[in-house]
Amino acid sequence: MEFDWNGVTHVTKVDPAKPLPGDLGVLAGTDLILVGGSDGVTSENTLDAIGELESAAPDVPVFQEPYSGDHVTRETVERADAVAIPAVYNGDRANFVGKHVDLFTEVARKPEEVLGSSVPFVGDAIREQATEAIVDLVGSLFGEGYVVQNPDATAAATAGVAGTYTPDQVAGAALATEAFYGFPVFYVEYSGTYGGTEDVTAAARYLEETTLLYGGGIDGEKRAREVLEAGADAVVVGDCFHDDPAAFRATIPE
Ligand code: 1GP
C-alpha cells in the first residue's frame, strides 16, 4: 500500500453506524478520514459514509477500517483509498490472525467476483489474469498494529481484549511492529477515554518508519497538543466529530 504518511497529524474517525454532523465543513484541515466503528457497521453504511465524506471533503483521503471481513466488499475496496485492518496485539487470536486469514481466503477463492461472473475459469491464462487482478485488488489493504487500552470500550469487547498492556508491553508491541511485523501504522487506542501520554512516549521511542497514531478522548486543542508533543505522529478523533463540532475543530492543529 503506497501512502505518504508524512504530514498526517490529524485523523478523523467516522463511525458509519452513527449520524454524521450536519456541517461536514468541520473536516477542513483534517489529513485523513478512517471510516470504522466497533458496533453496527455494515458494508452498506460504510459505502454511504464514504460517499458523503468524499463529496464533502474531496481532497481528504478516506480509508475503510473494518473489524470484520463482512464489511469488506469489492465495492468498499474500490471506493476507499485504502483499507486499514487492525491487528490487535492484546486481542484474541481471531483479531490478530483469524479474521485476516479468513478475509484473504474469501478474496482468494472468489476470482469470478474480481473479473466478472461471466468469465469461464478454464485455462492457465485466465487463472493467471484472475490471480493478478486479486493481487492488485488487495494491494490497498494494510495492517495496523493495534493496542486497545480502554478495557470498557466496545472496541475491547469486539477485539476479545482480555487485558490492557503496561507501557513496557506497549513499547514491545511498537518495536515488534517496526522491526518484525512491518505494519506501516502502530495505533494506541483508548477509544472513549483519554489515556494520557505514557503509552505514546513508550511507543514513540521505537518507531522510525512506522506512523504512530493515538486515539481516545481527544476533545480539544490541549490534549491533541499533549499527545503530539509526546511523540504521536497523529491524533485520531472520533466521538467529538459526531457529538461536538466546535470541540472537534479545536483538535485540528493550526
Ligand atoms: C476511536 O481512537 C478513536 O476508535 C477515537 O477515540 O472516539 O474517544 O475520540 P474517541
Tab-separated table of C-alpha atoms and ligand atoms in Angstrom:
chain	number	residue	atom	x	y	z
A	1	MET	CA	0.000	0.000	0.000
A	2	GLU	CA	1.538	3.264	-1.074
A	3	PHE	CA	0.540	6.224	1.016
A	4	ASP	CA	2.633	9.093	2.220
A	5	TRP	CA	2.070	9.364	5.976
A	6	ASN	CA	4.424	12.341	6.246
A	7	GLY	CA	2.459	15.376	7.282
A	8	VAL	CA	-0.505	13.418	8.648
A	9	THR	CA	-1.084	14.863	12.113
A	10	HIS	CA	-4.867	14.725	12.410
A	11	VAL	CA	-7.106	11.790	11.608
A	12	THR	CA	-10.897	11.800	11.844
A	13	LYS	CA	-12.525	8.509	12.770
A	14	VAL	CA	-16.039	8.373	11.369
A	15	ASP	CA	-18.384	5.733	12.712
A	16	PRO	CA	-20.659	4.748	9.823
A	17	ALA	CA	-23.289	3.460	12.269
A	18	LYS	CA	-23.711	6.973	13.726
A	19	PRO	CA	-25.278	10.010	12.076
A	20	LEU	CA	-22.817	12.437	10.517
A	21	PRO	CA	-22.796	16.014	11.805
A	22	GLY	CA	-24.906	18.450	9.814
A	23	ASP	CA	-21.976	20.577	8.694
A	24	LEU	CA	-19.186	18.476	7.210
A	25	GLY	CA	-17.244	21.694	6.624
A	26	VAL	CA	-15.695	20.977	10.044
A	27	LEU	CA	-13.461	18.454	8.279
A	28	ALA	CA	-11.381	21.252	6.745
A	29	GLY	CA	-7.818	20.705	7.917
A	30	THR	CA	-8.059	17.039	8.856
A	31	ASP	CA	-5.466	14.979	6.963
A	32	LEU	CA	-7.149	11.588	6.743
A	33	ILE	CA	-10.524	10.014	7.420
A	34	LEU	CA	-10.908	6.483	8.783
A	35	VAL	CA	-14.394	5.012	8.362
A	36	GLY	CA	-14.938	2.387	11.021
A	37	GLY	CA	-16.638	1.671	14.325
A	38	SER	CA	-16.992	-1.176	16.784
A	39	ASP	CA	-20.689	-1.968	16.529
A	40	GLY	CA	-23.387	-1.976	13.863
A	41	VAL	CA	-21.009	-1.487	10.939
A	42	THR	CA	-22.008	-2.927	7.553
A	43	SER	CA	-20.593	-2.642	4.051
A	44	GLU	CA	-23.715	-0.625	3.145
A	45	ASN	CA	-23.394	2.018	5.851
A	46	THR	CA	-19.656	2.146	5.159
A	47	LEU	CA	-20.313	2.905	1.480
A	48	ASP	CA	-22.920	5.543	2.405
A	49	ALA	CA	-20.461	7.269	4.741
A	50	ILE	CA	-17.623	7.125	2.201
A	51	GLY	CA	-19.927	8.700	-0.410
A	52	GLU	CA	-20.944	11.599	1.847
A	53	LEU	CA	-17.407	12.220	3.061
A	54	GLU	CA	-15.962	12.161	-0.456
A	55	SER	CA	-18.470	14.786	-1.574
A	56	ALA	CA	-17.882	16.992	1.454
A	57	ALA	CA	-14.090	16.697	1.589
A	58	PRO	CA	-12.890	15.586	-1.840
A	59	ASP	CA	-9.230	16.279	-1.085
A	60	VAL	CA	-9.046	14.201	2.093
A	61	PRO	CA	-8.130	10.517	1.696
A	62	VAL	CA	-10.796	8.183	3.073
A	63	PHE	CA	-9.742	4.776	4.395
A	64	GLN	CA	-12.046	1.975	5.474
A	65	GLU	CA	-11.163	0.419	8.852
A	66	PRO	CA	-13.255	-2.769	9.211
A	67	TYR	CA	-13.453	-5.027	12.258
A	68	SER	CA	-14.913	-7.890	10.261
A	69	GLY	CA	-14.399	-9.293	6.797
A	70	ASP	CA	-18.164	-8.897	6.280
A	71	HIS	CA	-17.668	-5.137	5.927
A	72	VAL	CA	-15.192	-5.562	3.105
A	73	THR	CA	-16.561	-6.000	-0.391
A	74	ARG	CA	-15.097	-5.378	-3.774
A	75	GLU	CA	-17.002	-2.106	-3.819
A	76	THR	CA	-15.677	-0.858	-0.463
A	77	VAL	CA	-12.126	-1.717	-1.528
A	78	GLU	CA	-12.577	0.191	-4.769
A	79	ARG	CA	-14.330	3.194	-3.205
A	80	ALA	CA	-11.991	3.650	-0.247
A	81	ASP	CA	-8.485	4.956	-0.855
A	82	ALA	CA	-7.156	2.089	1.259
A	83	VAL	CA	-8.354	-0.458	3.801
A	84	ALA	CA	-6.669	-0.334	7.228
A	85	ILE	CA	-7.077	-3.632	9.055
A	86	PRO	CA	-6.398	-3.677	12.798
A	87	ALA	CA	-4.155	-6.443	14.112
A	88	VAL	CA	-4.869	-6.235	17.839
A	89	TYR	CA	-1.844	-7.381	19.846
A	90	ASN	CA	-3.793	-7.630	23.082
A	91	GLY	CA	-6.895	-9.067	21.399
A	92	ASP	CA	-7.769	-12.720	20.930
A	93	ARG	CA	-6.339	-14.879	18.185
A	94	ALA	CA	-9.201	-14.070	15.823
A	95	ASN	CA	-8.194	-10.414	15.958
A	96	PHE	CA	-4.543	-10.902	15.225
A	97	VAL	CA	-4.613	-13.814	12.792
A	98	GLY	CA	-8.017	-15.428	12.325
A	99	LYS	CA	-10.062	-12.627	10.763
A	100	HIS	CA	-7.192	-11.703	8.471
A	101	VAL	CA	-6.686	-15.171	7.059
A	102	ASP	CA	-10.474	-15.545	6.717
A	103	LEU	CA	-10.687	-12.287	4.772
A	104	PHE	CA	-7.867	-13.152	2.389
A	105	THR	CA	-9.218	-16.700	1.988
A	106	GLU	CA	-12.567	-15.254	0.969
A	107	VAL	CA	-10.953	-12.891	-1.529
A	108	ALA	CA	-8.682	-15.605	-2.905
A	109	ARG	CA	-11.482	-18.038	-3.602
A	110	LYS	CA	-13.707	-15.542	-5.414
A	111	PRO	CA	-11.804	-14.679	-8.574
A	112	GLU	CA	-15.049	-14.568	-10.539
A	113	GLU	CA	-16.111	-11.536	-8.488
A	114	VAL	CA	-12.885	-9.821	-9.431
A	115	LEU	CA	-13.045	-10.498	-13.142
A	116	GLY	CA	-16.809	-10.691	-13.547
A	117	SER	CA	-19.058	-13.693	-13.171
A	118	SER	CA	-19.276	-14.382	-16.897
A	119	VAL	CA	-15.611	-15.307	-17.153
A	120	PRO	CA	-15.256	-19.045	-17.657
A	121	PHE	CA	-12.476	-20.282	-15.409
A	122	VAL	CA	-10.656	-22.524	-17.782
A	123	GLY	CA	-7.070	-22.355	-18.847
A	124	ASP	CA	-3.894	-21.054	-17.267
A	125	ALA	CA	-4.084	-17.609	-18.884
A	126	ILE	CA	-7.455	-16.827	-17.306
A	127	ARG	CA	-6.301	-18.172	-13.964
A	128	GLU	CA	-3.187	-16.039	-14.121
A	129	GLN	CA	-5.252	-12.989	-15.029
A	130	ALA	CA	-7.529	-13.651	-12.051
A	131	THR	CA	-4.577	-14.033	-9.701
A	132	GLU	CA	-3.053	-10.759	-10.889
A	133	ALA	CA	-6.378	-8.948	-10.532
A	134	ILE	CA	-6.723	-10.215	-6.978
A	135	VAL	CA	-3.189	-9.262	-6.007
A	136	ASP	CA	-3.924	-5.830	-7.457
A	137	LEU	CA	-7.172	-5.505	-5.534
A	138	VAL	CA	-5.626	-6.426	-2.185
A	139	GLY	CA	-2.758	-4.012	-2.785
A	140	SER	CA	-4.711	-1.307	-0.989
A	141	LEU	CA	-5.146	-3.399	2.176
A	142	PHE	CA	-2.682	-2.923	5.023
A	143	GLY	CA	-2.376	-3.907	8.666
A	144	GLU	CA	-2.339	-1.613	11.662
A	145	GLY	CA	-0.516	-2.857	14.756
A	146	TYR	CA	-3.106	-2.039	17.404
A	147	VAL	CA	-3.360	-2.000	21.187
A	148	VAL	CA	-6.778	-1.417	22.784
A	149	GLN	CA	-6.088	0.214	26.133
A	150	ASN	CA	-9.590	1.075	27.392
A	151	PRO	CA	-10.997	-2.225	28.695
A	152	ASP	CA	-14.503	-0.743	28.873
A	153	ALA	CA	-14.625	0.332	25.222
A	154	THR	CA	-16.814	-1.568	22.773
A	155	ALA	CA	-13.617	-1.996	20.741
A	156	ALA	CA	-12.145	-4.075	23.596
A	157	ALA	CA	-15.084	-6.481	23.602
A	158	THR	CA	-15.146	-6.642	19.799
A	159	ALA	CA	-11.439	-7.490	19.666
A	160	GLY	CA	-11.520	-10.012	22.529
A	161	VAL	CA	-9.202	-7.939	24.698
A	162	ALA	CA	-8.551	-9.820	27.937
A	163	GLY	CA	-6.286	-7.189	29.467
A	164	THR	CA	-4.572	-3.938	28.700
A	165	TYR	CA	-0.817	-3.581	28.218
A	166	THR	CA	1.683	-1.964	30.538
A	167	PRO	CA	3.779	0.808	28.973
A	168	ASP	CA	6.626	-1.732	28.671
A	169	GLN	CA	4.368	-4.054	26.697
A	170	VAL	CA	3.171	-1.153	24.537
A	171	ALA	CA	6.818	-0.406	23.782
A	172	GLY	CA	7.340	-4.076	22.920
A	173	ALA	CA	4.350	-4.120	20.592
A	174	ALA	CA	5.633	-0.936	18.930
A	175	LEU	CA	9.094	-2.438	18.478
A	176	ALA	CA	7.581	-5.628	17.039
A	177	THR	CA	5.534	-3.540	14.609
A	178	GLU	CA	8.594	-1.636	13.426
A	179	ALA	CA	11.132	-4.450	13.391
A	180	PHE	CA	9.183	-7.665	12.896
A	181	TYR	CA	5.647	-7.337	11.523
A	182	GLY	CA	6.321	-4.314	9.350
A	183	PHE	CA	2.838	-2.791	9.571
A	184	PRO	CA	3.020	0.852	8.441
A	185	VAL	CA	0.968	2.031	11.447
A	186	PHE	CA	1.021	1.463	15.208
A	187	TYR	CA	-2.177	2.623	16.898
A	188	VAL	CA	-2.624	3.241	20.620
A	189	GLU	CA	-6.395	3.115	21.073
A	190	TYR	CA	-8.113	4.462	24.201
A	191	SER	CA	-11.470	4.866	22.467
A	192	GLY	CA	-13.876	6.915	24.582
A	193	THR	CA	-11.398	7.870	27.288
A	194	TYR	CA	-8.186	9.887	27.486
A	195	GLY	CA	-5.152	7.709	28.145
A	196	GLY	CA	-2.558	10.416	28.700
A	197	THR	CA	0.891	10.335	27.192
A	198	GLU	CA	2.681	7.422	28.877
A	199	ASP	CA	1.929	4.803	26.220
A	200	VAL	CA	2.685	7.244	23.421
A	201	THR	CA	6.073	8.074	24.909
A	202	ALA	CA	6.807	4.367	25.371
A	203	ALA	CA	5.861	3.502	21.784
A	204	ALA	CA	7.464	6.514	20.103
A	205	ARG	CA	10.899	5.500	21.335
A	206	TYR	CA	10.989	2.531	18.944
A	207	LEU	CA	9.214	3.878	15.903
A	208	GLU	CA	11.060	5.410	12.991
A	209	GLU	CA	9.446	4.062	9.840
A	210	THR	CA	6.093	3.317	11.478
A	211	THR	CA	3.427	6.000	11.881
A	212	LEU	CA	2.248	6.317	15.496
A	213	LEU	CA	-1.449	7.070	15.923
A	214	TYR	CA	-3.083	7.869	19.247
A	215	GLY	CA	-6.880	7.869	19.615
A	216	GLY	CA	-9.148	8.257	22.624
A	217	GLY	CA	-10.749	11.171	24.403
A	218	ILE	CA	-9.181	13.924	22.305
A	219	ASP	CA	-11.681	16.719	22.877
A	220	GLY	CA	-9.824	19.908	22.169
A	221	GLU	CA	-6.549	21.601	21.455
A	222	LYS	CA	-4.856	20.810	24.791
A	223	ARG	CA	-4.971	17.022	24.649
A	224	ALA	CA	-4.197	16.981	20.930
A	225	ARG	CA	-1.083	19.028	21.567
A	226	GLU	CA	-0.033	16.900	24.571
A	227	VAL	CA	-0.189	13.679	22.596
A	228	LEU	CA	1.615	15.116	19.583
A	229	GLU	CA	4.328	16.567	21.806
A	230	ALA	CA	4.739	13.160	23.481
A	231	GLY	CA	5.655	11.681	20.101
A	232	ALA	CA	2.475	10.652	18.314
A	233	ASP	CA	2.596	11.388	14.597
A	234	ALA	CA	-1.153	11.986	14.554
A	235	VAL	CA	-4.179	12.151	16.827
A	236	VAL	CA	-7.310	10.233	15.915
A	237	VAL	CA	-10.543	11.987	16.854
A	238	GLY	CA	-13.830	10.100	16.862
A	239	ASP	CA	-16.561	10.872	19.378
A	240	CYS	CA	-16.318	14.627	19.289
A	241	PHE	CA	-16.547	14.669	15.481
A	242	HIS	CA	-20.017	13.171	15.869
A	243	ASP	CA	-21.024	14.939	19.078
A	244	ASP	CA	-19.385	18.358	19.341
A	245	PRO	CA	-18.295	20.046	16.110
A	246	ALA	CA	-16.814	23.084	17.855
A	247	ALA	CA	-14.606	20.940	20.092
A	248	PHE	CA	-13.693	18.847	17.072
A	249	ARG	CA	-12.498	21.922	15.179
A	250	ALA	CA	-10.214	22.766	18.092
A	251	THR	CA	-8.499	19.347	17.846
A	252	ILE	CA	-7.167	20.157	14.378
A	253	PRO	CA	-3.686	21.667	14.636
A	254	GLU	CA	-3.308	25.103	13.013
B	1	1GP	C1	-11.783	5.576	18.349
B	1	1GP	O1	-9.449	6.151	18.547
B	1	1GP	C2	-10.694	6.605	18.141
B	1	1GP	O2	-11.519	4.499	17.546
B	1	1GP	C3	-11.046	7.911	18.717
B	1	1GP	O3	-11.476	7.822	20.047
B	1	1GP	O4	-13.901	8.332	19.958
B	1	1GP	O5	-12.564	8.734	22.066
B	1	1GP	O6	-12.256	10.182	20.041
B	1	1GP	P1	-12.611	8.829	20.567
